[in-house]
């Protein structure tokens, strides 16, 4: 079992970026340009490593390897993006890895690209990348190729060595449990559960009662053995259930208008543990968008546009407008879910205007995370 935090450290210690790993300050999958860059690197790393894993580390400064972290990223549909654009797509996995020196809402992202002998290429174009494009890695550079790709098997021994040096042990596991229980979440009644005498999940959250049902808010859930953050949200709530073989998280999103909100089930995530030392994560989307009065939504949509225009012009907001601004990410999301097709893009375009407002920006990131989970936009 690989300790993903240790794996990231070992990758960063292996000189600079190479033909088997890349590092990024952050990913931007909300724009076609950002998606294109990500897909190009996936294509190149897959083609350059037919017999070993390759990796992208997210949340690291390129010039000096400083670990600065990035936002928690839900990977539940990221494979769909790869499948939509690449022929012979590799299997990829995005994991959120906490580091002790980072704020609790920041992690380092680890993208694992599984080995695949068939050559990957773009089956449809995106941004400036035309259909049928193929990429490989030459050292630390991602470059296009037009001729037949000569398979590279030189990385296999090096990567296996790095992975073997990143194996977990009982000391790492105990340190992780003690850190979670006694330091990072000691004021939130943290809990743990051992599965199959091997896997340890720790979780913490603040109980929140709504209509005779108890949820957990400000939730942090980690698989300690691999140093993976399974779930983190500063706003949305979850319920947790488990038996001897599985651990289930149901995420709920709070939606409503005029201060009247309800919790709607968004996604069910179940981790199944097996006796042979493996685990599998199954995800099921549960969300059914609530319908609201369209006339009211027109009013809210236009009010949101007016608010953004005032911010764009540097005008001050009155007390009512400040309250509406706090709700703007959520109400734009409701508009989008009720047929206002450009509401999502309006929200994305408002990023720089909302960033100075801490609580609003937090809501902005949560809204985009939820929209990404509902449906990956690969158009």
Short mmCIF file of C-alpha atoms in Angstrom, two decimals:
data_model
loop_
_atom_site.label_atom_id
_atom_site.label_comp_id
_atom_site.label_asym_id
_atom_site.label_seq_id
_atom_site.Cartn_x
_atom_site.Cartn_y
_atom_site.Cartn_z
CA UNK A 1 0.00 0.00 0.00
CA UNK A 2 1.51 3.30 -1.09
CA UNK A 3 1.61 6.34 1.20
CA UNK A 4 0.64 9.04 -1.29
CA UNK A 5 2.20 11.87 0.72
CA UNK A 6 5.52 10.05 0.72
CA UNK A 7 5.13 9.27 -2.99
CA UNK A 8 4.69 12.98 -3.77
CA UNK A 9 7.80 13.84 -1.73
CA UNK A 10 9.81 11.18 -3.57
CA UNK A 11 8.59 12.42 -6.96
CA UNK A 12 9.53 16.01 -6.12
CA UNK A 13 12.94 14.86 -4.88
CA UNK A 14 13.62 13.12 -8.20
CA UNK A 15 15.36 16.07 -9.82
CA UNK A 16 12.94 18.02 -12.01
CA UNK A 17 9.92 17.19 -14.11
CA UNK A 18 10.61 14.20 -16.33
CA UNK A 19 9.06 11.93 -18.91
CA UNK A 20 7.11 10.14 -16.13
CA UNK A 21 5.89 13.05 -14.02
CA UNK A 22 4.80 16.66 -14.29
CA UNK A 23 3.96 19.28 -11.68
CA UNK A 24 1.44 22.10 -11.78
CA UNK A 25 0.58 25.05 -9.57
CA UNK A 26 -3.09 24.34 -10.21
CA UNK A 27 -5.51 22.88 -12.74
CA UNK A 28 -8.22 24.93 -14.37
CA UNK A 29 -10.86 22.59 -15.74
CA UNK A 30 -13.55 25.28 -15.93
CA UNK A 31 -12.27 26.58 -19.28
CA UNK A 32 -11.63 24.90 -22.62
CA UNK A 33 -8.02 26.10 -22.54
CA UNK A 34 -7.50 24.57 -19.09
CA UNK A 35 -9.09 21.28 -20.15
CA UNK A 36 -6.96 21.20 -23.30
CA UNK A 37 -3.71 21.65 -21.35
CA UNK A 38 -4.67 18.93 -18.88
CA UNK A 39 -5.66 16.47 -21.63
CA UNK A 40 -2.45 17.20 -23.56
CA UNK A 41 -0.33 16.23 -20.54
CA UNK A 42 -2.40 13.10 -19.88
CA UNK A 43 -1.96 12.06 -23.52
CA UNK A 44 1.80 12.68 -23.47
CA UNK A 45 2.50 10.92 -20.16
CA UNK A 46 0.40 7.92 -21.18
CA UNK A 47 2.19 7.56 -24.50
CA UNK A 48 5.62 7.93 -22.91
CA UNK A 49 5.04 5.33 -20.19
CA UNK A 50 3.42 2.20 -21.63
CA UNK A 51 4.51 -0.13 -18.78
CA UNK A 52 4.56 2.04 -15.64
CA UNK A 53 2.43 4.61 -13.85
CA UNK A 54 3.04 8.26 -14.57
CA UNK A 55 2.03 11.20 -12.39
CA UNK A 56 0.99 14.84 -12.25
CA UNK A 57 1.48 16.64 -8.92
CA UNK A 58 -0.85 19.64 -8.43
CA UNK A 59 -0.21 22.40 -5.89
CA UNK A 60 3.55 22.84 -6.29
CA UNK A 61 5.48 25.92 -7.40
CA UNK A 62 7.40 25.09 -10.56
CA UNK A 63 10.55 27.08 -9.89
CA UNK A 64 11.45 25.85 -6.40
CA UNK A 65 9.21 22.82 -5.64
CA UNK A 66 7.51 24.69 -2.78
CA UNK A 67 4.36 22.81 -1.70
CA UNK A 68 1.64 25.48 -1.65
CA UNK A 69 -1.42 23.25 -2.11
CA UNK A 70 -4.63 23.67 -4.05
CA UNK A 71 -8.36 23.35 -3.37
CA UNK A 72 -9.90 19.96 -2.68
CA UNK A 73 -10.88 18.57 -6.07
CA UNK A 74 -13.61 15.99 -6.61
CA UNK A 75 -12.47 13.52 -9.23
CA UNK A 76 -15.72 11.61 -9.68
CA UNK A 77 -16.18 12.57 -13.34
CA UNK A 78 -12.67 13.49 -14.45
CA UNK A 79 -12.29 10.15 -16.24
CA UNK A 80 -15.32 11.13 -18.36
CA UNK A 81 -13.42 14.17 -19.60
CA UNK A 82 -10.46 12.02 -20.68
CA UNK A 83 -12.74 9.46 -22.32
CA UNK A 84 -14.60 12.17 -24.24
CA UNK A 85 -11.52 13.55 -25.99
CA UNK A 86 -8.90 10.80 -26.18
CA UNK A 87 -8.90 7.66 -28.29
CA UNK A 88 -7.42 4.76 -26.27
CA UNK A 89 -7.76 6.82 -23.08
CA UNK A 90 -5.68 5.73 -20.09
CA UNK A 91 -7.32 5.15 -16.75
CA UNK A 92 -6.56 8.03 -14.42
CA UNK A 93 -7.12 8.70 -10.75
CA UNK A 94 -7.15 12.04 -8.92
CA UNK A 95 -6.44 11.93 -5.19
CA UNK A 96 -6.33 14.73 -2.61
CA UNK A 97 -3.35 14.42 -0.28
CA UNK A 98 -3.13 16.51 2.92
CA UNK A 99 0.21 17.94 4.06
CA UNK A 100 0.89 19.09 7.65
CA UNK A 101 2.13 22.56 6.68
CA UNK A 102 -0.92 23.42 4.55
CA UNK A 103 -4.18 25.07 5.71
CA UNK A 104 -6.92 22.50 6.35
CA UNK A 105 -8.78 23.52 3.19
CA UNK A 106 -5.72 22.95 0.98
CA UNK A 107 -4.29 19.68 -0.34
CA UNK A 108 -1.81 18.49 -2.93
CA UNK A 109 -3.46 16.82 -5.90
CA UNK A 110 -2.00 13.59 -7.26
CA UNK A 111 -3.05 12.45 -10.73
CA UNK A 112 -2.05 8.85 -11.45
CA UNK A 113 -2.04 7.78 -15.10
CA UNK A 114 -2.19 4.00 -15.39
CA UNK A 115 0.02 2.27 -17.99
CA UNK A 116 -1.55 1.54 -21.38
CA UNK A 117 0.29 0.07 -24.34
CA UNK A 118 -2.01 1.52 -27.03
CA UNK A 119 -1.19 5.03 -28.24
CA UNK A 120 -3.55 7.77 -27.10
CA UNK A 121 -4.55 10.57 -29.45
CA UNK A 122 -7.23 13.25 -29.64
CA UNK A 123 -10.38 11.93 -31.29
CA UNK A 124 -11.83 15.44 -31.33
CA UNK A 125 -10.28 18.87 -31.08
CA UNK A 126 -10.41 21.24 -28.13
CA UNK A 127 -9.16 24.84 -27.88
CA UNK A 128 -6.06 24.98 -30.16
CA UNK A 129 -5.52 21.20 -30.28
CA UNK A 130 -6.82 19.70 -33.55
CA UNK A 131 -8.37 16.27 -34.02
CA UNK A 132 -5.89 13.34 -34.31
CA UNK A 133 -3.15 15.19 -32.39
CA UNK A 134 -0.69 12.99 -30.48
CA UNK A 135 1.75 14.06 -27.77
CA UNK A 136 4.70 12.55 -25.92
CA UNK A 137 7.11 13.68 -23.20
CA UNK A 138 10.68 14.55 -24.06
CA UNK A 139 12.37 15.16 -20.73
CA UNK A 140 10.22 17.75 -18.97
CA UNK A 141 8.53 18.96 -22.16
CA UNK A 142 5.24 17.87 -23.71
CA UNK A 143 5.60 17.91 -27.48
CA UNK A 144 3.43 16.94 -30.46
CA UNK A 145 4.46 14.08 -32.75
CA UNK A 146 3.27 13.20 -36.21
CA UNK A 147 5.15 9.97 -36.94
CA UNK A 148 4.80 6.57 -35.29
CA UNK A 149 5.62 6.73 -31.59
CA UNK A 150 8.58 4.68 -30.45
CA UNK A 151 7.64 3.16 -27.10
CA UNK A 152 9.82 4.14 -24.15
CA UNK A 153 10.42 1.50 -21.47
CA UNK A 154 13.33 3.18 -19.74
CA UNK A 155 11.24 4.71 -16.93
CA UNK A 156 9.83 1.45 -15.59
CA UNK A 157 12.64 0.56 -13.20
CA UNK A 158 12.92 4.14 -11.90
CA UNK A 159 9.19 4.50 -11.24
CA UNK A 160 8.91 1.12 -9.54
CA UNK A 161 11.82 2.11 -7.31
CA UNK A 162 10.11 5.38 -6.33
CA UNK A 163 6.83 3.57 -5.60
CA UNK A 164 8.58 0.88 -3.53
CA UNK A 165 10.28 3.58 -1.47
CA UNK A 166 6.83 5.10 -0.82
CA UNK A 167 5.28 2.05 0.79
CA UNK A 168 3.29 2.66 3.96
CA UNK A 169 4.27 1.26 7.34
CA UNK A 170 2.78 1.10 10.82
CA UNK A 171 4.65 4.24 11.96
CA UNK A 172 3.20 6.38 9.15
CA UNK A 173 -0.27 5.01 9.87
CA UNK A 174 -0.14 5.66 13.63
CA UNK A 175 1.32 9.12 13.12
CA UNK A 176 -1.54 9.89 10.72
CA UNK A 177 -4.21 8.71 13.16
CA UNK A 178 -2.73 10.61 16.11
CA UNK A 179 -2.34 13.77 14.04
CA UNK A 180 -5.96 13.62 12.85
CA UNK A 181 -7.47 12.75 16.23
CA UNK A 182 -5.32 14.75 18.65
CA UNK A 183 -4.28 17.84 16.73
CA UNK A 184 -6.10 18.76 13.52
CA UNK A 185 -9.63 17.91 14.68
CA UNK A 186 -9.47 17.49 18.44
CA UNK A 187 -12.33 20.00 18.91
CA UNK A 188 -14.71 18.20 16.50
CA UNK A 189 -15.24 14.81 18.20
CA UNK A 190 -13.14 12.88 15.65
CA UNK A 191 -13.79 9.17 15.10
CA UNK A 192 -12.03 6.27 13.42
CA UNK A 193 -12.90 2.82 12.11
CA UNK A 194 -10.63 -0.09 11.17
CA UNK A 195 -11.63 -2.25 8.20
CA UNK A 196 -10.25 -5.73 7.46
CA UNK A 197 -7.62 -5.26 10.19
CA UNK A 198 -5.73 -3.04 7.76
CA UNK A 199 -7.55 0.08 6.54
CA UNK A 200 -8.22 3.02 8.86
CA UNK A 201 -10.68 5.79 8.08
CA UNK A 202 -10.79 8.87 10.31
CA UNK A 203 -13.53 11.48 10.13
CA UNK A 204 -14.64 14.61 11.95
CA UNK A 205 -17.48 17.08 11.58
CA UNK A 206 -19.93 19.30 13.40
CA UNK A 207 -23.39 17.74 14.00
CA UNK A 208 -26.20 19.72 12.41
CA UNK A 209 -29.84 18.81 12.91
CA UNK A 210 -32.47 19.58 10.27
CA UNK A 211 -36.02 18.24 10.26
CA UNK A 212 -35.29 15.39 12.66
CA UNK A 213 -32.21 14.26 10.71
CA UNK A 214 -28.64 14.77 11.87
CA UNK A 215 -25.99 15.75 9.34
CA UNK A 216 -22.29 16.55 9.69
CA UNK A 217 -20.96 19.89 8.45
CA UNK A 218 -17.35 21.13 8.05
CA UNK A 219 -16.54 17.51 7.29
CA UNK A 220 -13.09 16.01 6.83
CA UNK A 221 -12.76 12.29 5.97
CA UNK A 222 -9.40 10.60 5.33
CA UNK A 223 -8.11 7.14 4.44
CA UNK A 224 -5.08 7.25 6.72
CA UNK A 225 -3.13 4.33 5.23
CA UNK A 226 -2.67 6.14 1.92
CA UNK A 227 -2.88 9.71 3.27
CA UNK A 228 -5.87 10.46 1.02
CA UNK A 229 -8.57 12.98 1.83
CA UNK A 230 -11.79 11.26 0.74
CA UNK A 231 -14.08 14.22 1.37
CA UNK A 232 -13.77 17.82 2.48
CA UNK A 233 -16.32 20.61 2.43
CA UNK A 234 -16.56 23.78 4.46
CA UNK A 235 -20.23 24.22 3.52
CA UNK A 236 -22.07 21.11 2.34
CA UNK A 237 -23.16 18.39 4.75
CA UNK A 238 -23.00 14.61 4.75
CA UNK A 239 -24.33 11.53 6.47
CA UNK A 240 -22.00 8.64 7.26
CA UNK A 241 -22.85 4.95 7.64
CA UNK A 242 -20.62 1.88 7.75
CA UNK A 243 -20.51 -1.85 8.39
CA UNK A 244 -17.59 -4.26 8.64
CA UNK A 245 -16.86 -4.18 4.91
CA UNK A 246 -17.80 -0.72 3.67
CA UNK A 247 -17.97 2.98 4.50
CA UNK A 248 -20.66 5.14 2.87
CA UNK A 249 -20.80 8.92 2.51
CA UNK A 250 -23.92 10.66 1.20
CA UNK A 251 -23.32 14.30 0.37
CA UNK A 252 -26.16 16.83 0.56
CA UNK A 253 -26.31 20.30 -0.93
CA UNK A 254 -28.31 23.14 0.58
CA UNK A 255 -30.43 24.97 -1.99
CA UNK A 256 -33.21 27.49 -1.70
CA UNK A 257 -34.41 31.04 -2.26
CA UNK A 258 -35.40 33.87 0.08
CA UNK A 259 -33.69 32.28 3.10
CA UNK A 260 -35.75 29.08 2.74
CA UNK A 261 -33.36 26.21 2.11
CA UNK A 262 -33.56 22.44 2.06
CA UNK A 263 -30.96 19.68 1.86
CA UNK A 264 -30.92 17.66 -1.37
CA UNK A 265 -28.98 14.40 -1.71
CA UNK A 266 -26.17 14.99 -4.22
CA UNK A 267 -23.92 11.93 -4.41
CA UNK A 268 -23.39 8.60 -2.66
CA UNK A 269 -19.81 7.38 -2.29
CA UNK A 270 -19.14 3.88 -0.93
CA UNK A 271 -15.69 2.48 -0.19
CA UNK A 272 -15.66 -1.34 -0.28
CA UNK A 273 -12.79 -3.05 1.54
CA UNK A 274 -11.60 -6.54 0.62
CA UNK A 275 -9.65 -9.22 2.47
CA UNK A 276 -6.87 -9.22 -0.12
CA UNK A 277 -5.73 -5.72 0.84
CA UNK A 278 -7.58 -3.85 -1.91
CA UNK A 279 -10.42 -1.38 -1.81
CA UNK A 280 -12.81 0.01 -4.42
CA UNK A 281 -14.76 3.26 -4.46
CA UNK A 282 -18.22 3.30 -6.07
CA UNK A 283 -20.05 6.54 -6.74
CA UNK A 284 -23.71 7.12 -7.52
CA UNK A 285 -25.19 10.49 -8.44
CA UNK A 286 -28.47 11.01 -6.53
CA UNK A 287 -29.26 14.61 -7.35
CA UNK A 288 -32.65 15.69 -8.69
CA UNK A 289 -32.64 19.48 -9.26
CA UNK A 290 -35.44 21.31 -7.42
CA UNK A 291 -37.75 23.41 -9.56
CA UNK A 292 -38.49 27.03 -8.64
CA UNK A 293 -40.87 29.68 -9.91
CA UNK A 294 -39.46 30.89 -13.23
CA UNK A 295 -40.68 34.47 -12.81
CA UNK A 296 -38.85 34.68 -9.50
CA UNK A 297 -35.72 33.21 -11.09
CA UNK A 298 -35.77 35.82 -13.86
CA UNK A 299 -35.80 38.52 -11.18
CA UNK A 300 -32.93 36.87 -9.26
CA UNK A 301 -30.89 36.27 -12.42
CA UNK A 302 -31.20 39.92 -13.49
CA UNK A 303 -30.39 41.09 -9.96
CA UNK A 304 -27.22 38.99 -10.00
CA UNK A 305 -26.17 40.52 -13.32
CA UNK A 306 -26.75 44.00 -11.88
CA UNK A 307 -24.64 43.15 -8.82
CA UNK A 308 -21.75 41.99 -11.00
CA UNK A 309 -22.01 45.14 -13.10
CA UNK A 310 -21.73 47.28 -9.96
CA UNK A 311 -18.68 45.33 -8.82
CA UNK A 312 -17.17 45.69 -12.28
CA UNK A 313 -17.58 49.48 -12.04
CA UNK A 314 -16.20 49.60 -8.50
CA UNK A 315 -19.46 50.86 -6.99
CA UNK A 316 -20.36 50.19 -3.35
CA UNK A 317 -23.24 47.86 -2.48
CA UNK A 318 -26.05 48.64 -0.06
CA UNK A 319 -26.93 46.28 2.80
CA UNK A 320 -29.47 44.29 0.79
CA UNK A 321 -27.11 43.94 -2.16
CA UNK A 322 -24.35 42.69 0.13
CA UNK A 323 -26.67 39.96 1.36
CA UNK A 324 -27.63 39.07 -2.21
CA UNK A 325 -23.94 38.89 -3.10
CA UNK A 326 -23.36 36.22 -0.45
CA UNK A 327 -26.10 34.14 -2.08
CA UNK A 328 -25.05 34.88 -5.67
CA UNK A 329 -23.10 31.63 -6.35
CA UNK A 330 -25.96 29.50 -5.01
CA UNK A 331 -28.71 31.43 -6.82
CA UNK A 332 -26.76 31.40 -10.11
CA UNK A 333 -26.46 27.63 -9.68
CA UNK A 334 -30.22 27.33 -9.10
CA UNK A 335 -30.86 29.40 -12.23
CA UNK A 336 -28.58 27.14 -14.27
CA UNK A 337 -30.32 24.02 -12.98
CA UNK A 338 -33.67 25.51 -13.99
CA UNK A 339 -32.81 26.19 -17.61
CA UNK A 340 -30.81 29.45 -17.55
CA UNK A 341 -28.04 27.96 -19.67
CA UNK A 342 -25.61 30.89 -19.50
CA UNK A 343 -25.86 31.26 -15.70
CA UNK A 344 -22.99 28.81 -15.18
CA UNK A 345 -20.66 30.73 -17.49
CA UNK A 346 -21.70 34.03 -15.89
CA UNK A 347 -20.66 32.55 -12.54
CA UNK A 348 -17.33 31.30 -13.88
CA UNK A 349 -16.59 34.68 -15.48
CA UNK A 350 -17.28 36.41 -12.14
CA UNK A 351 -14.36 34.68 -10.38
CA UNK A 352 -12.05 37.70 -10.20
CA UNK A 353 -14.88 39.97 -9.02
CA UNK A 354 -15.87 37.60 -6.21
CA UNK A 355 -12.38 36.66 -5.03
CA UNK A 356 -11.95 39.69 -2.69
CA UNK A 357 -15.04 38.59 -0.69
CA UNK A 358 -13.85 35.62 1.37
CA UNK A 359 -17.21 34.02 2.20
CA UNK A 360 -18.62 34.66 -1.28
CA UNK A 361 -15.53 33.19 -2.93
CA UNK A 362 -15.81 30.09 -0.76
CA UNK A 363 -19.42 29.70 -1.91
CA UNK A 364 -18.26 30.26 -5.50
CA UNK A 365 -15.78 27.38 -5.31
CA UNK A 366 -18.37 25.11 -3.70
CA UNK A 367 -20.94 25.91 -6.40
CA UNK A 368 -18.49 25.06 -9.19
CA UNK A 369 -17.47 21.86 -7.41
CA UNK A 370 -21.10 20.78 -7.23
CA UNK A 371 -21.82 21.70 -10.86
CA UNK A 372 -18.76 19.76 -11.95
CA UNK A 373 -19.99 16.70 -10.09
CA UNK A 374 -23.45 16.92 -11.62
CA UNK A 375 -22.32 17.02 -15.21
CA UNK A 376 -18.89 17.41 -16.75
CA UNK A 377 -19.11 20.02 -19.49
CA UNK A 378 -17.12 18.52 -22.36
CA UNK A 379 -18.68 20.51 -25.15
#
